[in-house]
CSV table of C-alpha atoms in Angstrom, one decimal:
chain,number,residue,atom,x,y,z
V,1,MET,CA,4.5,16.3,-8.3
V,2,HIS,CA,4.2,14.5,-11.7
V,3,THR,CA,1.2,12.0,-12.4
V,4,ARG,CA,1.5,8.3,-13.3
V,5,THR,CA,-0.9,6.0,-14.7
V,6,LEU,CA,-2.5,2.7,-13.4
V,7,GLY,CA,-4.7,0.9,-15.5
V,8,GLN,CA,-8.3,1.8,-17.6
V,9,GLY,CA,-6.3,5.4,-17.7
V,10,LEU,CA,-6.3,6.0,-13.5
V,11,GLN,CA,-4.2,9.3,-13.1
V,12,VAL,CA,-2.7,9.8,-9.5
V,13,SER,CA,0.1,11.2,-8.1
V,14,ALA,CA,3.6,9.8,-8.6
V,15,ILE,CA,3.8,8.7,-4.8
V,16,GLY,CA,0.9,8.4,-2.9
V,17,LEU,CA,0.2,8.5,1.3
V,18,GLY,CA,-1.1,5.4,2.8
V,19,ALA,CA,-3.2,6.3,5.6
V,20,MET,CA,-3.0,3.1,7.5
V,21,GLY,CA,-0.4,4.7,10.1
V,22,MET,CA,-2.2,7.0,11.4
V,23,SER,CA,-5.2,4.7,12.8
V,24,GLN,CA,-3.3,1.5,13.9
V,25,SER,CA,-0.2,-0.9,13.6
V,26,TYR,CA,2.4,0.8,14.4
V,27,GLY,CA,1.8,2.5,17.8
V,28,PRO,CA,0.1,4.7,20.2
V,29,ASN,CA,0.2,8.2,17.5
V,30,PRO,CA,2.1,11.4,18.2
V,31,GLY,CA,-0.3,13.5,17.5
V,32,SER,CA,-4.0,14.2,17.0
V,33,ARG,CA,-6.8,13.4,15.2
V,34,GLU,CA,-6.5,17.3,13.7
V,35,ASP,CA,-2.7,16.5,13.4
V,36,MET,CA,-3.9,13.6,10.9
V,37,ILE,CA,-6.5,15.4,9.3
V,38,ALA,CA,-3.4,18.8,8.5
V,39,VAL,CA,-1.0,16.1,7.3
V,40,LEU,CA,-3.5,14.5,5.0
V,41,ARG,CA,-4.7,18.2,3.7
V,42,GLY,CA,-1.5,19.4,4.0
V,43,ALA,CA,0.2,15.9,1.7
V,44,VAL,CA,-2.4,17.3,-0.8
V,45,GLU,CA,-1.1,20.9,-0.9
V,46,ARG,CA,2.0,19.6,-1.8
V,47,GLY,CA,0.5,17.1,-4.5
V,48,VAL,CA,0.1,13.8,-3.5
V,49,THR,CA,-3.6,12.7,-4.3
V,50,PHE,CA,-3.7,9.2,-4.1
V,51,ILE,CA,-4.5,8.4,-1.0
V,52,ASP,CA,-5.1,4.9,0.5
V,53,THR,CA,-6.9,3.4,3.1
V,54,ALA,CA,-9.0,0.6,4.7
V,55,GLU,CA,-12.5,-0.4,6.4
V,56,VAL,CA,-10.5,-2.3,8.0
V,57,TYR,CA,-8.2,-0.5,9.4
V,58,GLY,CA,-9.6,1.1,13.1
V,59,PRO,CA,-11.7,-0.7,12.0
V,60,TYR,CA,-13.5,1.9,10.4
V,61,VAL,CA,-11.9,4.8,11.6
V,62,ASN,CA,-8.7,5.3,9.1
V,63,GLU,CA,-11.5,6.0,6.4
V,64,GLU,CA,-13.2,7.9,8.5
V,65,LEU,CA,-10.7,10.4,9.5
V,66,VAL,CA,-9.5,10.0,5.3
V,67,GLY,CA,-13.3,10.9,4.3
V,68,GLU,CA,-13.5,14.3,7.4
V,69,ALA,CA,-9.7,15.5,5.8
V,70,VAL,CA,-10.6,15.5,2.3
V,71,GLN,CA,-14.3,16.2,2.2
V,72,PRO,CA,-13.0,20.0,1.3
V,73,ILE,CA,-11.0,19.6,-1.2
V,74,ARG,CA,-12.8,15.5,-2.9
V,75,ASP,CA,-11.7,16.5,-6.3
V,76,GLN,CA,-8.4,16.9,-5.9
V,77,VAL,CA,-8.3,13.4,-4.2
V,78,VAL,CA,-7.9,9.7,-5.5
V,79,ILE,CA,-9.2,7.6,-2.7
V,80,ALA,CA,-8.4,4.4,-2.7
V,81,THR,CA,-10.6,2.1,0.3
V,82,LYS,CA,-10.3,-2.5,0.2
V,83,PHE,CA,-13.3,-4.8,1.2
V,84,GLY,CA,-13.0,-8.1,1.7
V,85,TRP,CA,-12.6,-8.8,5.5
V,86,HIS,CA,-15.1,-10.6,8.2
V,87,ILE,CA,-14.6,-7.7,11.1
V,88,ALA,CA,-16.4,-8.6,14.3
V,89,ASP,CA,-15.4,-7.3,17.4
V,90,GLY,CA,-13.0,-4.6,16.9
V,91,ALA,CA,-11.0,-7.2,14.6
V,92,ALA,CA,-10.7,-9.3,11.1
V,93,GLN,CA,-11.7,-12.5,12.7
V,94,GLY,CA,-11.3,-14.0,8.1
V,95,VAL,CA,-11.7,-13.4,5.5
V,96,ASP,CA,-15.1,-12.6,3.7
V,97,SER,CA,-15.6,-11.1,-0.2
V,98,ARG,CA,-19.4,-12.6,-0.7
V,99,PRO,CA,-21.3,-10.3,-2.8
V,100,GLU,CA,-23.1,-9.5,-0.9
V,101,GLN,CA,-20.8,-8.5,1.9
V,102,ILE,CA,-19.2,-6.2,-1.4
V,103,ARG,CA,-22.0,-4.9,-1.3
V,104,ARG,CA,-22.6,-3.8,1.6
V,105,VAL,CA,-19.1,-2.6,2.7
V,106,ALA,CA,-19.2,-0.4,-0.9
V,107,ASP,CA,-22.0,1.6,1.2
V,108,GLU,CA,-21.1,1.8,4.5
V,109,SER,CA,-17.0,2.5,2.9
V,110,LEU,CA,-19.5,5.6,0.8
V,111,ARG,CA,-20.7,7.3,4.2
V,112,ARG,CA,-17.4,6.9,5.7
V,113,LEU,CA,-16.0,7.9,3.7
V,114,ARG,CA,-18.9,11.7,2.8
V,115,THR,CA,-18.4,10.6,-1.0
V,116,ASP,CA,-20.6,9.0,-3.8
V,117,VAL,CA,-17.9,7.4,-5.4
V,118,ILE,CA,-14.7,5.4,-4.2
V,119,ASP,CA,-12.1,5.6,-7.3
V,120,LEU,CA,-10.6,2.5,-6.9
V,121,PHE,CA,-12.6,-0.2,-4.7
V,122,TYR,CA,-9.9,-2.9,-3.6
V,123,GLN,CA,-10.1,-6.7,-2.5
V,124,HIS,CA,-7.9,-6.5,0.1
V,125,ARG,CA,-7.3,-10.1,0.2
V,126,VAL,CA,-8.6,-13.2,-2.1
V,127,ASP,CA,-11.3,-15.3,-0.5
V,128,PRO,CA,-10.6,-18.8,-1.4
V,129,ASP,CA,-14.9,-19.7,-0.5
V,130,VAL,CA,-16.1,-17.0,-3.2
V,131,PRO,CA,-14.5,-16.8,-7.0
V,132,ILE,CA,-12.5,-13.9,-8.1
V,133,GLU,CA,-14.8,-13.9,-10.5
V,134,ASP,CA,-18.3,-13.3,-8.6
V,135,VAL,CA,-15.9,-11.0,-6.8
V,136,ALA,CA,-15.2,-9.2,-10.3
V,137,GLY,CA,-18.3,-9.1,-11.3
V,138,THR,CA,-19.7,-7.6,-8.0
V,139,VAL,CA,-17.6,-4.7,-8.0
V,140,GLY,CA,-18.4,-3.8,-12.0
V,141,GLU,CA,-21.7,-3.9,-10.5
V,142,LEU,CA,-21.3,-1.2,-8.1
V,143,VAL,CA,-18.8,0.3,-11.1
V,144,GLN,CA,-22.2,-0.2,-14.1
V,145,ALA,CA,-23.9,1.2,-10.6
V,146,GLY,CA,-21.6,4.4,-9.8
V,147,LYS,CA,-20.7,3.8,-7.0
V,148,VAL,CA,-16.9,2.5,-7.6
V,149,ARG,CA,-14.9,3.6,-10.9
V,150,HIS,CA,-11.9,0.8,-10.5
V,151,PHE,CA,-11.5,-2.4,-9.6
V,152,GLY,CA,-8.7,-3.1,-7.9
V,153,LEU,CA,-6.7,-6.0,-6.1
V,154,SER,CA,-4.4,-7.0,-2.2
V,155,GLU,CA,-1.8,-9.6,-2.4
V,156,ALA,CA,-2.7,-11.4,-5.9
V,157,GLY,CA,-0.9,-13.7,-7.2
V,158,ALA,CA,-0.9,-14.2,-11.4
V,159,ALA,CA,-3.8,-16.6,-12.0
V,160,THR,CA,-5.9,-14.9,-10.4
V,161,ILE,CA,-5.4,-11.6,-12.2
V,162,ARG,CA,-5.8,-13.3,-14.6
V,163,ARG,CA,-9.1,-14.2,-14.0
V,164,ALA,CA,-10.5,-11.3,-12.4
V,165,HIS,CA,-9.3,-9.4,-14.8
V,166,ALA,CA,-10.9,-11.2,-17.8
V,167,VAL,CA,-14.3,-11.0,-15.7
V,168,PHE,CA,-14.1,-7.1,-15.1
V,169,PRO,CA,-10.9,-5.0,-15.9
V,170,VAL,CA,-8.4,-4.1,-13.0
V,171,THR,CA,-6.5,-1.0,-13.1
V,172,ALA,CA,-4.6,-2.1,-9.9
V,173,VAL,CA,-3.0,-5.2,-7.7
V,174,GLN,CA,-1.1,-3.7,-4.5
V,175,SER,CA,1.1,-6.0,-2.7
V,176,GLU,CA,3.8,-5.4,-0.7
V,177,TYR,CA,7.5,-4.3,-3.4
V,178,SER,CA,10.3,-2.9,-2.3
V,179,LEU,CA,14.2,-3.1,-2.3
V,180,TRP,CA,14.3,-6.4,0.4
V,181,THR,CA,11.5,-7.3,-0.9
V,182,ARG,CA,10.8,-8.4,-4.4
V,183,ASP,CA,7.8,-11.6,-4.1
V,184,PRO,CA,5.8,-9.6,-7.1
V,185,GLU,CA,8.2,-9.5,-9.8
V,186,PRO,CA,8.9,-13.5,-10.9
V,187,GLU,CA,5.3,-13.7,-12.4
V,188,VAL,CA,2.8,-10.7,-10.5
V,189,LEU,CA,4.9,-7.7,-12.5
V,190,PRO,CA,5.1,-9.4,-16.2
V,191,THR,CA,1.0,-9.9,-15.9
V,192,LEU,CA,0.8,-7.1,-15.0
V,193,ALA,CA,2.8,-5.4,-18.2
V,194,GLU,CA,1.3,-7.6,-20.3
V,195,LEU,CA,-2.8,-6.8,-18.5
V,196,GLY,CA,-1.7,-3.3,-19.0
V,197,ILE,CA,-2.9,-2.9,-15.0
V,198,GLY,CA,-1.1,-0.9,-12.8
V,199,PHE,CA,0.7,-1.5,-9.5
V,200,VAL,CA,1.0,-0.1,-5.9
V,201,PRO,CA,3.6,-1.0,-3.7
V,202,PHE,CA,3.2,-0.7,0.2
V,203,SER,CA,5.7,-0.4,2.7
V,204,PRO,CA,7.9,0.8,-0.1
V,205,LEU,CA,10.4,1.2,2.4
V,206,GLY,CA,10.5,-2.1,4.3
V,207,LYS,CA,8.0,-0.7,6.9
V,208,GLY,CA,10.3,1.7,7.9
V,209,PHE,CA,14.0,-0.1,7.5
V,210,LEU,CA,14.8,1.6,4.8
V,211,THR,CA,14.6,4.8,5.7
V,212,GLY,CA,17.8,4.5,8.1
V,213,THR,CA,15.6,5.0,10.7
V,214,VAL,CA,15.8,1.1,12.1
V,215,ASP,CA,18.8,-1.2,13.8
V,216,SER,CA,18.9,-3.7,15.9
V,217,GLY,CA,18.8,-1.1,19.0
V,218,THR,CA,15.3,-0.6,17.8
V,219,ALA,CA,12.4,-1.0,20.3
V,220,PHE,CA,9.5,-1.7,19.3
V,221,GLY,CA,6.3,-0.6,21.7
V,222,GLU,CA,2.8,-1.9,22.5
V,223,GLY,CA,1.0,-2.4,19.0
V,224,ASP,CA,3.0,-2.3,16.1
V,225,ILE,CA,3.3,-4.6,14.4
V,226,ARG,CA,6.5,-5.1,13.6
V,227,ARG,CA,6.4,-6.8,17.3
V,228,THR,CA,4.8,-9.8,15.0
V,229,ILE,CA,7.0,-9.5,12.1
V,230,PRO,CA,10.2,-12.0,12.1
V,231,ARG,CA,11.7,-9.7,9.6
V,232,PHE,CA,11.7,-7.1,12.4
V,233,THR,CA,13.9,-9.2,15.3
V,234,ALA,CA,16.5,-8.0,16.6
V,235,GLU,CA,19.0,-10.8,15.7
V,236,ASN,CA,17.7,-11.2,11.9
V,237,ARG,CA,17.7,-6.5,12.0
V,238,GLU,CA,21.0,-6.9,12.7
V,239,ALA,CA,21.4,-9.2,9.9
V,240,ASN,CA,19.2,-7.1,7.4
V,241,GLN,CA,21.3,-3.9,7.9
V,242,ALA,CA,24.2,-4.6,5.2
V,243,LEU,CA,21.0,-3.5,2.0
V,244,VAL,CA,20.6,-0.2,4.5
V,245,ASP,CA,24.5,0.9,5.0
V,246,HIS,CA,24.7,0.5,0.5
V,247,VAL,CA,21.1,2.0,0.7
V,248,ARG,CA,22.5,4.8,2.7
V,249,ALA,CA,25.7,5.4,1.0
V,250,VAL,CA,23.7,6.0,-1.8
V,251,ALA,CA,22.1,8.2,-0.8
V,252,ALA,CA,24.9,10.3,0.7
V,253,ALA,CA,26.1,10.1,-3.4
V,254,LYS,CA,22.8,12.2,-3.5
V,255,GLN,CA,22.4,14.3,-1.7
V,256,ALA,CA,19.5,12.8,-1.2
V,257,THR,CA,18.4,10.2,2.0
V,258,PRO,CA,17.5,6.3,1.8
V,259,GLY,CA,14.5,6.6,2.1
V,260,GLN,CA,14.5,9.0,-1.5
V,261,VAL,CA,17.0,6.2,-3.4
V,262,ALA,CA,14.4,3.4,-1.9
V,263,LEU,CA,11.2,4.9,-3.1
V,264,ALA,CA,13.6,6.2,-6.3
V,265,TRP,CA,14.6,2.6,-7.1
V,266,LEU,CA,10.5,1.4,-7.6
V,267,LEU,CA,9.8,4.2,-9.3
V,268,ALA,CA,12.9,3.3,-11.5
V,269,GLN,CA,11.4,0.2,-12.0
V,270,GLN,CA,7.9,0.8,-14.1
V,271,PRO,CA,6.4,4.5,-15.4
V,272,TRP,CA,3.0,2.6,-13.9
V,273,ILE,CA,4.7,2.0,-10.2
V,274,VAL,CA,3.3,4.2,-7.5
V,275,PRO,CA,4.7,3.4,-4.3
V,276,ILE,CA,2.2,4.7,-1.4
V,277,PRO,CA,4.5,4.6,1.8
V,278,GLY,CA,2.5,6.5,5.2
V,279,THR,CA,3.8,8.6,7.4
V,280,ARG,CA,2.2,10.7,10.2
V,281,ARG,CA,4.5,13.2,9.8
V,282,LEU,CA,4.2,16.5,6.7
V,283,ASN,CA,7.8,16.6,6.7
V,284,ARG,CA,8.4,12.8,5.6
V,285,VAL,CA,5.6,13.3,3.2
V,286,GLU,CA,7.7,16.4,1.4
V,287,GLU,CA,11.0,13.4,1.4
V,288,ASN,CA,8.9,11.5,0.2
V,289,ALA,CA,7.1,13.1,-2.5
V,290,ALA,CA,11.1,14.4,-3.5
V,291,ALA,CA,12.0,11.0,-4.4
V,292,THR,CA,10.9,11.9,-7.3
V,293,THR,CA,13.6,14.6,-8.2
V,294,VAL,CA,16.3,11.9,-7.1
V,295,PRO,CA,17.0,9.5,-10.7
V,296,LEU,CA,18.8,6.7,-11.1
V,297,SER,CA,21.2,5.7,-13.4
V,298,ALA,CA,20.8,2.2,-15.0
V,299,ASP,CA,24.2,1.7,-13.5
V,300,GLU,CA,22.8,2.7,-9.9
V,301,VAL,CA,19.7,0.8,-10.4
V,302,ALA,CA,22.4,-2.0,-11.2
V,303,ASP,CA,24.0,-1.5,-8.3
V,304,LEU,CA,21.3,-1.7,-5.7
V,305,ASN,CA,20.2,-5.0,-7.4
V,306,ALA,CA,23.3,-6.0,-7.1
V,307,ALA,CA,23.4,-5.3,-3.5
V,308,ALA,CA,20.1,-6.4,-2.9
V,309,ALA,CA,21.0,-10.1,-5.0
V,310,ARG,CA,24.0,-10.3,-2.3
V,311,ILE,CA,22.5,-8.9,1.0
V,312,GLY,CA,19.7,-11.2,1.1
V,313,VAL,CA,17.0,-10.4,3.5
V,314,ARG,CA,16.9,-12.5,7.1
V,315,GLY,CA,13.1,-13.7,7.8
V,316,ASN,CA,9.4,-13.7,6.5
V,317,ARG,CA,7.3,-10.1,5.6
V,318,TYR,CA,5.0,-12.1,7.5
V,319,ASN,CA,4.2,-14.4,10.7
V,320,ASP,CA,2.9,-17.8,9.6
V,321,ARG,CA,-1.1,-16.1,9.3
V,322,GLY,CA,-0.2,-13.5,7.0
V,323,MET,CA,2.4,-15.5,5.0
V,324,ALA,CA,-1.1,-17.5,4.1
V,325,MET,CA,-2.7,-15.2,3.1
V,326,VAL,CA,-1.1,-13.5,0.0
V,327,GLY,CA,-0.6,-15.2,-3.5
V,328,LEU,CA,-3.4,-17.3,-4.0
């Protein structure tokens, strides 16, 4: 696995690992806690050393899982976690990025992660009630105190990114981005290129859809977040299938999987883009990591872009409440 460089010189594996699904959002886990620790450690052994978590995943238990898994190999891993929620009764009850909350979350995340420093600390969602300058300044103080190394934002709009970066350098912005989610392209990606900030796409495989393993007949179990997402209604999945079929055809020609082509497309966009596909299976970690060996020509990238533009995508990527929280 080769590395890529985000902003402020932060080097990470070219493909990361999103750990959220090990604790929530995709229904019952097929493996035990010990199995997930084995997946996390196995990923690191295979060069996937950029691991993404958050206090709200679980909540709390995902950070604890990651902390236990990487404690013996902490010096090999870049850990990203996130703040910015008011958590009560076991769930997020709105955003909270007040400076005192950020400091409290940092201390609690350090404890759960069994480490003395957070490599990358994202604001999970923009808090409209707290000036982003105060958020950036607070994280900057945590960096000066040695508790945090780098500052990031998640799902923020271009103007917010600029305001934050003017106060304290932003290392990375994390947002949903894939062949069927192109929202960051008009404003966010050009802003990052100008300011020298890295980009970390989450859900780079379209929450599984771009792997070709989900179709209109797939039944999502209890606790699967896709049951709440308009894009994943049976009708919309049927309409969106044409894009997956095109990706599958490209993959077959390259003796790759559809998921590998989807990741390779992201890697081809910019050298400072680092996708973090999530999985609970080591064979999927291996498959995703091998996407770095699937080069796409300029013609193949153009072909995929043309297909995505021609086919389009039906349905929003979040429900109305979720959509209201992005791009602020």
